[in-house]
CSV table of C-alpha atoms in Angstrom, one decimal:
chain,number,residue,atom,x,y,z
A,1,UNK,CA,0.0,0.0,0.0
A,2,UNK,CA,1.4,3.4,-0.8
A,3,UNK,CA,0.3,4.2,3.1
A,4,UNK,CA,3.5,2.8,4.3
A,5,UNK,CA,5.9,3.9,1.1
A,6,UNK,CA,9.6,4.6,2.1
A,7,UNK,CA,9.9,7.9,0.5
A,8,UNK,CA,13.1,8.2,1.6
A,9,UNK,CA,14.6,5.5,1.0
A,10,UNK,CA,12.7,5.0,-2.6
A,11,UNK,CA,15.2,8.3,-3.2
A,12,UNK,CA,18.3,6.3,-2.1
A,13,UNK,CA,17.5,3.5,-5.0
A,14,UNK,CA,16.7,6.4,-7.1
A,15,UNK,CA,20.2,7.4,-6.4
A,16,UNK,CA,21.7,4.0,-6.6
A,17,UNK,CA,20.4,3.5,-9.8
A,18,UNK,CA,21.3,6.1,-11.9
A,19,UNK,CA,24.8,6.0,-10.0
A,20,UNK,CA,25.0,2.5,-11.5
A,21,UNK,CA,23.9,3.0,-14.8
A,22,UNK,CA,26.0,6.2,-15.6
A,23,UNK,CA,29.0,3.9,-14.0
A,24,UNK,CA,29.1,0.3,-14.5
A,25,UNK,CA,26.0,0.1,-16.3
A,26,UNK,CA,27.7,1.8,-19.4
A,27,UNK,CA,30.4,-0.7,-18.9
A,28,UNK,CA,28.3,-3.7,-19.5
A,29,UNK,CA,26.8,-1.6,-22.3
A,30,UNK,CA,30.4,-1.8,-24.1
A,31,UNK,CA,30.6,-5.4,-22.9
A,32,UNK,CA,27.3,-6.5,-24.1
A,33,UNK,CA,27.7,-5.0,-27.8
A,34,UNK,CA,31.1,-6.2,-27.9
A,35,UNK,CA,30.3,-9.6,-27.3
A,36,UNK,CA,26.5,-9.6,-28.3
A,37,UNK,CA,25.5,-11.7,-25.0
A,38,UNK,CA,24.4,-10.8,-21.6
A,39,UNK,CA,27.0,-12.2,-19.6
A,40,UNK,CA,25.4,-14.4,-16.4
A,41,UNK,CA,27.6,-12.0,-14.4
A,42,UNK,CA,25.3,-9.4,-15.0
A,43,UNK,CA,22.0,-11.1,-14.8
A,44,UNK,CA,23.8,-12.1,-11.3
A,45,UNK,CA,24.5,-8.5,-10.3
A,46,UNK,CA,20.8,-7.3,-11.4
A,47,UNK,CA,19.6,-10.0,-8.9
A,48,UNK,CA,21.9,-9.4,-6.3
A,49,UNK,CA,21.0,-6.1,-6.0
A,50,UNK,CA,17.0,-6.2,-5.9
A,51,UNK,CA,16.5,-5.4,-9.1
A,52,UNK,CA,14.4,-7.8,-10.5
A,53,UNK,CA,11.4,-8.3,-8.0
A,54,UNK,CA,11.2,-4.2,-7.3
A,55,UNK,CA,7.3,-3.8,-8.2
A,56,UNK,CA,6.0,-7.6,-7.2
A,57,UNK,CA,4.3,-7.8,-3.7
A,58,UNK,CA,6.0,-8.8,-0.6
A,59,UNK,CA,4.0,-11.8,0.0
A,60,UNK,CA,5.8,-13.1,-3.6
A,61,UNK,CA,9.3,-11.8,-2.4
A,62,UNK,CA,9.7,-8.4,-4.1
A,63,UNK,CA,9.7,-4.7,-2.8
A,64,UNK,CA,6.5,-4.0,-3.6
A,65,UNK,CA,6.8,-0.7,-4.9
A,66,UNK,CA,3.7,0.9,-6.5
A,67,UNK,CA,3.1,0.4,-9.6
A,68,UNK,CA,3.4,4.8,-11.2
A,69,UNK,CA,6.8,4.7,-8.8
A,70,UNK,CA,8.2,1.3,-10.2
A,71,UNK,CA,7.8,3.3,-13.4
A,72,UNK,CA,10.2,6.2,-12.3
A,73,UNK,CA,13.0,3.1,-12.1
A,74,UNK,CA,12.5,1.6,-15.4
A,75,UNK,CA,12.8,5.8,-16.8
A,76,UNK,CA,16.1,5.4,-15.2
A,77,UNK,CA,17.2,2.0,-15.8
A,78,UNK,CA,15.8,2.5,-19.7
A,79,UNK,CA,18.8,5.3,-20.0
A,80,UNK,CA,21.0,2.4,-20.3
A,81,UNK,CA,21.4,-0.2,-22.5
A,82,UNK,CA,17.9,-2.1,-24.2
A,83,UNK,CA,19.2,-5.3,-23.2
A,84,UNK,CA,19.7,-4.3,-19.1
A,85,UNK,CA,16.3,-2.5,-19.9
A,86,UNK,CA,14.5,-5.7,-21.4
A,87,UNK,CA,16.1,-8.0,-18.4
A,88,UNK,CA,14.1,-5.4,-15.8
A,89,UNK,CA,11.0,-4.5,-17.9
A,90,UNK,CA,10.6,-8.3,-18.2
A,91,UNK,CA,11.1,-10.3,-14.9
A,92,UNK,CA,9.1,-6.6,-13.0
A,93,UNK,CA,6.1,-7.7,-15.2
A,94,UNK,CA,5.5,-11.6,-15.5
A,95,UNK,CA,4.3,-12.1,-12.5
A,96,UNK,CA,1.4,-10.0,-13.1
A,97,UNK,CA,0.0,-12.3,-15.1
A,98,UNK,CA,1.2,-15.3,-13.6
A,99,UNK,CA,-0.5,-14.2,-9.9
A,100,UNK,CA,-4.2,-14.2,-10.5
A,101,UNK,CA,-4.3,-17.6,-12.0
A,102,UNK,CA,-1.5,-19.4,-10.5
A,103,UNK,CA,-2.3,-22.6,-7.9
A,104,UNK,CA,-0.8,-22.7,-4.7
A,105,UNK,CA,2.2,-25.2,-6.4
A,106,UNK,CA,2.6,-22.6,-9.6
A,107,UNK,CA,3.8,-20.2,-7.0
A,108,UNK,CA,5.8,-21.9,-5.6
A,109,UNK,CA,7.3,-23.4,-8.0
A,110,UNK,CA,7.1,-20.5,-11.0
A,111,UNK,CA,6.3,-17.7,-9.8
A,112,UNK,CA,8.3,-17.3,-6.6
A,113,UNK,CA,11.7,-18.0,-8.6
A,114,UNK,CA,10.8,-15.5,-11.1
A,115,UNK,CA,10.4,-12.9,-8.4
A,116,UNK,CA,13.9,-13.9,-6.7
A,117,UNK,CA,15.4,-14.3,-10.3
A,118,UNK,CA,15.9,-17.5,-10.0
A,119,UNK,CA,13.8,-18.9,-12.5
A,120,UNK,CA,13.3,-17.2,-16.0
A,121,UNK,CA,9.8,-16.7,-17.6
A,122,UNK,CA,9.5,-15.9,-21.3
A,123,UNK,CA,5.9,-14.1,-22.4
A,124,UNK,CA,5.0,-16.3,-25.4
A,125,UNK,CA,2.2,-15.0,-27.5
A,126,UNK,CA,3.2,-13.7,-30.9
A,127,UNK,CA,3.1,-15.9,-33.8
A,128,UNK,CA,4.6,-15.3,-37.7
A,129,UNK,CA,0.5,-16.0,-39.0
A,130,UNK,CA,-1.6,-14.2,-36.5
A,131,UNK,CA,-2.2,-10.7,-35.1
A,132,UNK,CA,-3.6,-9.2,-32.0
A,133,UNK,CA,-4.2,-12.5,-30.3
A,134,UNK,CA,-7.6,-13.6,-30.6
A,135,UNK,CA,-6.1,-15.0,-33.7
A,136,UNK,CA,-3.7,-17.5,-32.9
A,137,UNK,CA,-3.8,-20.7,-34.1
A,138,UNK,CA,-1.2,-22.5,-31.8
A,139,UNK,CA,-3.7,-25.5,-30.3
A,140,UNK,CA,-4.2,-27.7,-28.0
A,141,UNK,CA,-6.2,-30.8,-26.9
A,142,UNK,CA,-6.5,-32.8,-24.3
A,143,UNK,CA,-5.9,-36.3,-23.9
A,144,UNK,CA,-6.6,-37.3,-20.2
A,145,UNK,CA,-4.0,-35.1,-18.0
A,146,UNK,CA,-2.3,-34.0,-20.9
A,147,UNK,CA,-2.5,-31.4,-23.4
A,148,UNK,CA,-0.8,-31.9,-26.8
A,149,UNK,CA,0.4,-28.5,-28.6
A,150,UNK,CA,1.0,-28.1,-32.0
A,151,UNK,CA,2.2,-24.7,-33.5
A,152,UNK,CA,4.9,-22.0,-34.3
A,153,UNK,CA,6.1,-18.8,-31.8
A,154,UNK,CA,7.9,-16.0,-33.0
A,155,UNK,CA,9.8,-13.1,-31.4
A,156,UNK,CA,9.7,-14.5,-28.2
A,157,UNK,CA,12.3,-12.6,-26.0
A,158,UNK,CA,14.1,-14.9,-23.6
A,159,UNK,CA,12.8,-17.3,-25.3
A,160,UNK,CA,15.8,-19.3,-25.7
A,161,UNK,CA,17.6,-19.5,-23.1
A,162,UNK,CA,14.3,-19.4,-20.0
A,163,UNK,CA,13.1,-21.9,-17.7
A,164,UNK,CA,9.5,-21.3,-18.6
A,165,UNK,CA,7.5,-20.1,-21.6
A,166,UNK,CA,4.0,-18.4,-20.4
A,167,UNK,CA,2.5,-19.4,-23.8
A,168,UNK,CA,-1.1,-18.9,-24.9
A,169,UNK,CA,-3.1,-21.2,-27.2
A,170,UNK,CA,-6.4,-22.4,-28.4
A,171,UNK,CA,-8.4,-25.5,-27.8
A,172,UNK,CA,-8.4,-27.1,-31.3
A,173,UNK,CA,-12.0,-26.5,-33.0
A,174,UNK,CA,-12.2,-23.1,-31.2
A,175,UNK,CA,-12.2,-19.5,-32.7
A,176,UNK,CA,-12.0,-16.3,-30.8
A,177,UNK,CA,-11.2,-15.7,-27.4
A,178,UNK,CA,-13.3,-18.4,-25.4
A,179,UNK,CA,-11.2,-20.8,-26.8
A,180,UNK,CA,-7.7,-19.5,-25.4
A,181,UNK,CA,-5.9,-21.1,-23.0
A,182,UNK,CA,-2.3,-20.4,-21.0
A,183,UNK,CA,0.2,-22.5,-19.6
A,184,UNK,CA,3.4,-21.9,-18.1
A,185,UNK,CA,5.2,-24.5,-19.9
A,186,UNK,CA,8.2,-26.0,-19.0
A,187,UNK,CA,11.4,-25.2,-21.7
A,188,UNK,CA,13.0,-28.2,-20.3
A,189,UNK,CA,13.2,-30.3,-23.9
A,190,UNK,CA,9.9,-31.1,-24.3
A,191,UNK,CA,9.4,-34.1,-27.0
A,192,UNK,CA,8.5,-31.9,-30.4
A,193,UNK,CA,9.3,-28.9,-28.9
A,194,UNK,CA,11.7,-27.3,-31.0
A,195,UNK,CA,13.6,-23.8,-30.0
A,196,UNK,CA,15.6,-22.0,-33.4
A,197,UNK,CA,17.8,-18.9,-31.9
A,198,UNK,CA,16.8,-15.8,-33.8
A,199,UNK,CA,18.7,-13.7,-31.8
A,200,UNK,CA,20.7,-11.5,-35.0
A,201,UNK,CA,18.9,-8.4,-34.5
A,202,UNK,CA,19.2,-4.4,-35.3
A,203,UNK,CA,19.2,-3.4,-31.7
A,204,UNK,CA,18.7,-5.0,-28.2
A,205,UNK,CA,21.8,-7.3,-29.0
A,206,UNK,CA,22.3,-9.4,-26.5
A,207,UNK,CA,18.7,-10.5,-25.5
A,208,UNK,CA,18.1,-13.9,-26.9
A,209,UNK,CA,14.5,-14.3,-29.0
A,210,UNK,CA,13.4,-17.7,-30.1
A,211,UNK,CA,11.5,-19.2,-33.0
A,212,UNK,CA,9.3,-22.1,-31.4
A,213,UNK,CA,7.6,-24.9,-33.1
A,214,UNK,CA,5.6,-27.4,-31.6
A,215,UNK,CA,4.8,-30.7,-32.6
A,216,UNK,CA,2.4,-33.2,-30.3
A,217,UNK,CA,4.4,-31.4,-27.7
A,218,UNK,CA,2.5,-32.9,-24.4
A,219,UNK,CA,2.5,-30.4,-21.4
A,220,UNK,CA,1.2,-31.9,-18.2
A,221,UNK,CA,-2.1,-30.5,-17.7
A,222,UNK,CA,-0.8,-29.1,-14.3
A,223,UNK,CA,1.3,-26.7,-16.1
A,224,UNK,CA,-2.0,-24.9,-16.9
A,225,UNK,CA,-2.5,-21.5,-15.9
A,226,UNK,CA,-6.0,-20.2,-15.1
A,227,UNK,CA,-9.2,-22.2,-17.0
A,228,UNK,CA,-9.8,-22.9,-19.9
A,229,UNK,CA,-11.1,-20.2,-22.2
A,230,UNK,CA,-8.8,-17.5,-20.1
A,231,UNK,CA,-5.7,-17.5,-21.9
A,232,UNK,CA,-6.3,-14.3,-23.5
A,233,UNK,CA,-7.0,-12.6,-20.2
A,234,UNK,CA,-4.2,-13.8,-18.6
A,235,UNK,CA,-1.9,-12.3,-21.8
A,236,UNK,CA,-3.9,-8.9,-22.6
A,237,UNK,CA,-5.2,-8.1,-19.3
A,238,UNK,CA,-2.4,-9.6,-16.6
A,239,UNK,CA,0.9,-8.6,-18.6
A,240,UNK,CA,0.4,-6.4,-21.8
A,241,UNK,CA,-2.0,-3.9,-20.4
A,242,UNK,CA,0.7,-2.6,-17.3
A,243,UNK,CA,3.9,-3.4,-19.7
A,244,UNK,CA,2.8,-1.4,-22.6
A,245,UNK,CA,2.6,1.5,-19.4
A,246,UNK,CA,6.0,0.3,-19.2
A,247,UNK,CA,7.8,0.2,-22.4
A,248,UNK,CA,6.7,3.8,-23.1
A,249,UNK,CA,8.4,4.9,-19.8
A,250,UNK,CA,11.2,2.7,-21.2
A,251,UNK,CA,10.8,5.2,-24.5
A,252,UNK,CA,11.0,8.0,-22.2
A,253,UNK,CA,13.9,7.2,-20.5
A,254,UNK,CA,15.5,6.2,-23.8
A,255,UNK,CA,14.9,9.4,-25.6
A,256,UNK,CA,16.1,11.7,-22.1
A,257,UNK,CA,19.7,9.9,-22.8
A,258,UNK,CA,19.6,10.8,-26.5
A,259,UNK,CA,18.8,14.0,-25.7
A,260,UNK,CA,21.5,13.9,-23.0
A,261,UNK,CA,24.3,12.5,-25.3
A,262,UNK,CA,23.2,15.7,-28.2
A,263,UNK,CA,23.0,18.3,-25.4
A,264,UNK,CA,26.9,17.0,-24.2
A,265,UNK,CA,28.0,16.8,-27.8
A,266,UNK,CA,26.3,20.1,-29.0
A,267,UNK,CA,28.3,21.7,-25.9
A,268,UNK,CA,31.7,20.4,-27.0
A,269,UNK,CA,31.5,20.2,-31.1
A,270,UNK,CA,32.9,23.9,-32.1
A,271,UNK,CA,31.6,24.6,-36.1
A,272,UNK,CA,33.5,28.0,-37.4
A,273,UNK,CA,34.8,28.9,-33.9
A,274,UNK,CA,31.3,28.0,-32.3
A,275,UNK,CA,29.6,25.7,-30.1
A,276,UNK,CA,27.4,23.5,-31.5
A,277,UNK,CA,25.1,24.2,-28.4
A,278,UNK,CA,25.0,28.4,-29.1
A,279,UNK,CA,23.3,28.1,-32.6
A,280,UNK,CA,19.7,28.5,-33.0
A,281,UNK,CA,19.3,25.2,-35.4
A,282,UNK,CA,20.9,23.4,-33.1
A,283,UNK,CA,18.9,24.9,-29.5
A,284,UNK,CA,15.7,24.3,-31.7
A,285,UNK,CA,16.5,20.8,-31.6
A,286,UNK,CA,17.2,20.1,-28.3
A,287,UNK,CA,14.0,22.6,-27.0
A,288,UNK,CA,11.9,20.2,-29.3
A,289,UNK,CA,13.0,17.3,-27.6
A,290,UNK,CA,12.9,18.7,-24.3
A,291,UNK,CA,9.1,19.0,-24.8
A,292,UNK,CA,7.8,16.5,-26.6
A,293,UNK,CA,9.6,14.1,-23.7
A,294,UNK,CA,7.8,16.1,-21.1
A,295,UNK,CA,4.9,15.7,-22.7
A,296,UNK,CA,5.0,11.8,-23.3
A,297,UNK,CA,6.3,11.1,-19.6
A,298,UNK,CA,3.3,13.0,-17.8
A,299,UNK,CA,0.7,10.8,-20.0
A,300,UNK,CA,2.4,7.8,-19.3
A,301,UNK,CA,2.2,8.4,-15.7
A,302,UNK,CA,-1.3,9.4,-15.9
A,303,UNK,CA,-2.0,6.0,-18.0
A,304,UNK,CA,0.3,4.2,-14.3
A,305,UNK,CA,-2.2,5.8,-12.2
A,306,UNK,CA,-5.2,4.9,-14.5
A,307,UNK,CA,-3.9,1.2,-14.1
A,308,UNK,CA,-3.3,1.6,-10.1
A,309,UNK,CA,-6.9,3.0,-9.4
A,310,UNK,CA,-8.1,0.3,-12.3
A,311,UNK,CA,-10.3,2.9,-13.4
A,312,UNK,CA,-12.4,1.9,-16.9
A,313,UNK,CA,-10.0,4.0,-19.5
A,314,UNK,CA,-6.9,2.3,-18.3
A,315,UNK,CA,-6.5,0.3,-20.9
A,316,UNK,CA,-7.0,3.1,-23.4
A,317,UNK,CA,-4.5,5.3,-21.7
A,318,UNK,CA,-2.2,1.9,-21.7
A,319,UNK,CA,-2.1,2.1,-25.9
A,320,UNK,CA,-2.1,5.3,-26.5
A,321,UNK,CA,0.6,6.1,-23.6
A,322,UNK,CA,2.9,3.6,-25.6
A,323,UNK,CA,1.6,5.1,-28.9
A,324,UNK,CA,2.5,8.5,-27.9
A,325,UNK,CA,5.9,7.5,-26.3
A,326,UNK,CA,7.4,5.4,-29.1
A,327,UNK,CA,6.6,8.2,-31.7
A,328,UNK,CA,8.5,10.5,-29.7
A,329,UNK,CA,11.2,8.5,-29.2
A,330,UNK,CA,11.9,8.2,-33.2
A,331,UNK,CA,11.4,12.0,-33.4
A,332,UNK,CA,13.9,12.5,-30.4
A,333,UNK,CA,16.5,9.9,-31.3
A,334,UNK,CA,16.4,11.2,-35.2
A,335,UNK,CA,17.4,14.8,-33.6
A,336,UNK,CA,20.0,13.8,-31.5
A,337,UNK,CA,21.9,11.7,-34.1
A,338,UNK,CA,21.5,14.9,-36.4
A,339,UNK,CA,23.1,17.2,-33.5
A,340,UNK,CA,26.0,14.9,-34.0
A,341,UNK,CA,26.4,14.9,-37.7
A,342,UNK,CA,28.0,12.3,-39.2
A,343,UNK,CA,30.1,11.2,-36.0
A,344,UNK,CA,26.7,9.9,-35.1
A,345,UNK,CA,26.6,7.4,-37.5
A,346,UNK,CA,29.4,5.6,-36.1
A,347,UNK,CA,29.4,2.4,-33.5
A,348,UNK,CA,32.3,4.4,-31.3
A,349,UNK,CA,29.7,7.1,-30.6
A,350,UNK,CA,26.5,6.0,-27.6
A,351,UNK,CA,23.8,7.8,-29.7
A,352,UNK,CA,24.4,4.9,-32.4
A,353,UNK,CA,23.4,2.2,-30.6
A,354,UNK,CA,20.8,4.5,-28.7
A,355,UNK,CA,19.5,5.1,-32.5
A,356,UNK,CA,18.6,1.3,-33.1
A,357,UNK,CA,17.5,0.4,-29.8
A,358,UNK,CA,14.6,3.0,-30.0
A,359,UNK,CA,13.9,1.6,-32.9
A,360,UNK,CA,12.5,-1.9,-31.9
A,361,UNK,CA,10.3,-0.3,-29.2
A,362,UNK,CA,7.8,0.7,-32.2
A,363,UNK,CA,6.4,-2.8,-32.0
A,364,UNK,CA,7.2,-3.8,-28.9
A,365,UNK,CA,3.9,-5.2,-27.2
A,366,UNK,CA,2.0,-4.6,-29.9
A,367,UNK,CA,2.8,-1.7,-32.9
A,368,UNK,CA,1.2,1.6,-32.9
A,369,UNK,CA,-0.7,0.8,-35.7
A,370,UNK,CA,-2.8,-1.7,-33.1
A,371,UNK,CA,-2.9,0.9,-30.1
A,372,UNK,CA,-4.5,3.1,-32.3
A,373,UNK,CA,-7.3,0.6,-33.6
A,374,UNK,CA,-7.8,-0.1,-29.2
A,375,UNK,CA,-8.2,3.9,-29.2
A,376,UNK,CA,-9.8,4.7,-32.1
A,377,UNK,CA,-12.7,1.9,-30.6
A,378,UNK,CA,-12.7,3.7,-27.4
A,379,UNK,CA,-13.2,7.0,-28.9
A,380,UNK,CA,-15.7,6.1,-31.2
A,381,UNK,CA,-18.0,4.2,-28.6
A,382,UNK,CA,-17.4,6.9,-26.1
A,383,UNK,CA,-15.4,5.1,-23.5
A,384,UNK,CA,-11.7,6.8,-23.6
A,385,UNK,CA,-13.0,9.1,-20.9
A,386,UNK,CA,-13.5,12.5,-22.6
């Protein structure tokens, strides 16, 4: 309850975060794009200091920080890199889903771990053939106390290398969303499972995302989460709904260290005896950005509080919170690479990698062009609250 919030000491990890990022953070930055893998040392070191398990509940073993607060941590952790951002955005969010619907055991055995960062739990839901969800045509049937899958996953982040996907499907012969159904399914070599690493991507490098094809996989029927017919509203409603919230604060954050990284280069960069940072063009740029991030970040939090209060447009403020956020990012991240002119452009230089990372947040949870058909239909029908 935010009653008995540490204020106080909520400012010390405030502190302690950005201390880290602006220090060692950036050196697993350099580390992680050298290499193009998130060394266990760091996944270690995010779990050792709290930092998976800040927004879940005490009763689950996290810090139980509320949800709009959690938010002005990821801002912070998002300044560094995508892949230290995904690792946090991720593990904060899962159990959200996984809580409502779990048995006593699934706690225990899932969701507990996940909390402590001790067990790793992929979100599974996309596929190559399908689009918003109501649509997927992964299956299912049952056969006594098993359920046998067949189907294909795609851009499924940790999906390689976790302990558990938290994969939705459809009872075969169903359509729509009555039919869904989620398990959290165990990625421990399942007969017909197969896993394809598709992990050569523009930005983010060093998150693993899996290709997953299933073939009479059988998943013990315990492994179910929820009933059936509530796989959907364990996806939309437990995870995407609050981590949309999150991945535009993760845009915010982004864009303020692009911004950051023109305003420090604009301020050394002399053109014709000048600083970059005294010319008109250049202030434009960086007043533009200054604003339209301000702008983004107070209706993300208001979509945070919508979502804490559960209040009927929180969904609506969820979309267009991310829809609002990502756009900005691309128009922020395209100004600071143009502050720094064609040094930009090259790997040696933060704002390149900056540059691609914003870039996948576009369709992360869902593209813009899908928050806009969830607002457009809330508008329309008079339920977006004004």
């Amino acid at each position: 309850m935010t009653t008995t919030f540490d204020e106080a000491a909520f400012q010390q990890l405030k502190t302690e975060v950005t201390e880290w990022v602006r220090g060692r953070g950036e050196e697993w930055a350099e580390e992680i794009e050298r290499t193009g893998q998130v060394a266990p040392e760091l996944f270690q070191e995010l779990k050792d200091r709290g930092w998976l398990g800040l927004a879940a509940p005490a009763e689950l073993g996290g810090r139980g920080i509320p949800f709009s607060r959690y938010l002005e941590i990821m801002e912070i952790v998002s300044r560094s890199h995508a892949s230290i951002r995904m690792l946090v955005h991720v593990i904060n969010g899962t159990w959200r889903a996984m809580q409502p619907y779990a048995t006593p055991e699934q706690i225990e055995q899932v969701v507990k771990p996940s909390v402590a960062g001790d067990a790793l739990v992929a979100f599974t839901l996309t596929e190559a053939t399908a689009g918003t969800g109501a649509d997927i045509r992964t299956t299912v049937r049952r056969e006594g106390d098993t359920y046998v899958m067949n189907g294909e996953k795609h851009l499924i982040t940790f999906g390689v290398k976790c302990d558990y996907w938290l994969i939705a499907a459809r009872l075969e012969g169903t359509a729509g969303q009555d039919g869904t159904i989620a398990f959290l399914m165990p990625n421990t070599g399942l007969p017909g499972a197969e896993v394809i690493d598709d992990s050569d991507t523009m930005g983010i490098r060093g998150t693993d995302h899996a290709i997953l094809r299933f073939t009479d996989t059988p998943i013990p029927a315990s492994a179910r989460l929820g009933e059936e017919g509530q796989g959907l509203e364990v996806a939309l409603g437990g995870f995407l709904l609050p981590s949309r919230v999150s991945v535009a604060m993760s845009a915010v954050g982004l864009a303020e260290r692009a911004n950051e990284l023109a305003v420090e280069y604009a301020n050394t960069r002399e053109t014709f005896g000048k600083k970059l940072s005294s010319r008109q063009a250049i202030q434009f740029y960086l007043a533009e950005n200054y604003a339209d991030i301000a702008a983004a970040r107070a209706l993300v939090l208001e979509a945070a509080r919508a979502y804490e209060e559960d209040r009927a447009d929180a969904g609506t403020l969820s979309s267009a919170s991310k829809m609002v956020a990502v756009d900005m990012l691309a128009r922020v991240t395209d100004k600071a690479l143009q502050v720094h002119g064609g040094q930009g452009y090259w790997k040696r230089n933060a704002i390149e990698r900056v540059y691609r990372d914003a870039r996948a947040q576009r369709f992360e949870e869902g593209t813009n062009e899908i928050q806009k058909l969830v607002v457009g239909r809330a508008v329309v029908t008079g339920q977006a609250g004004f």
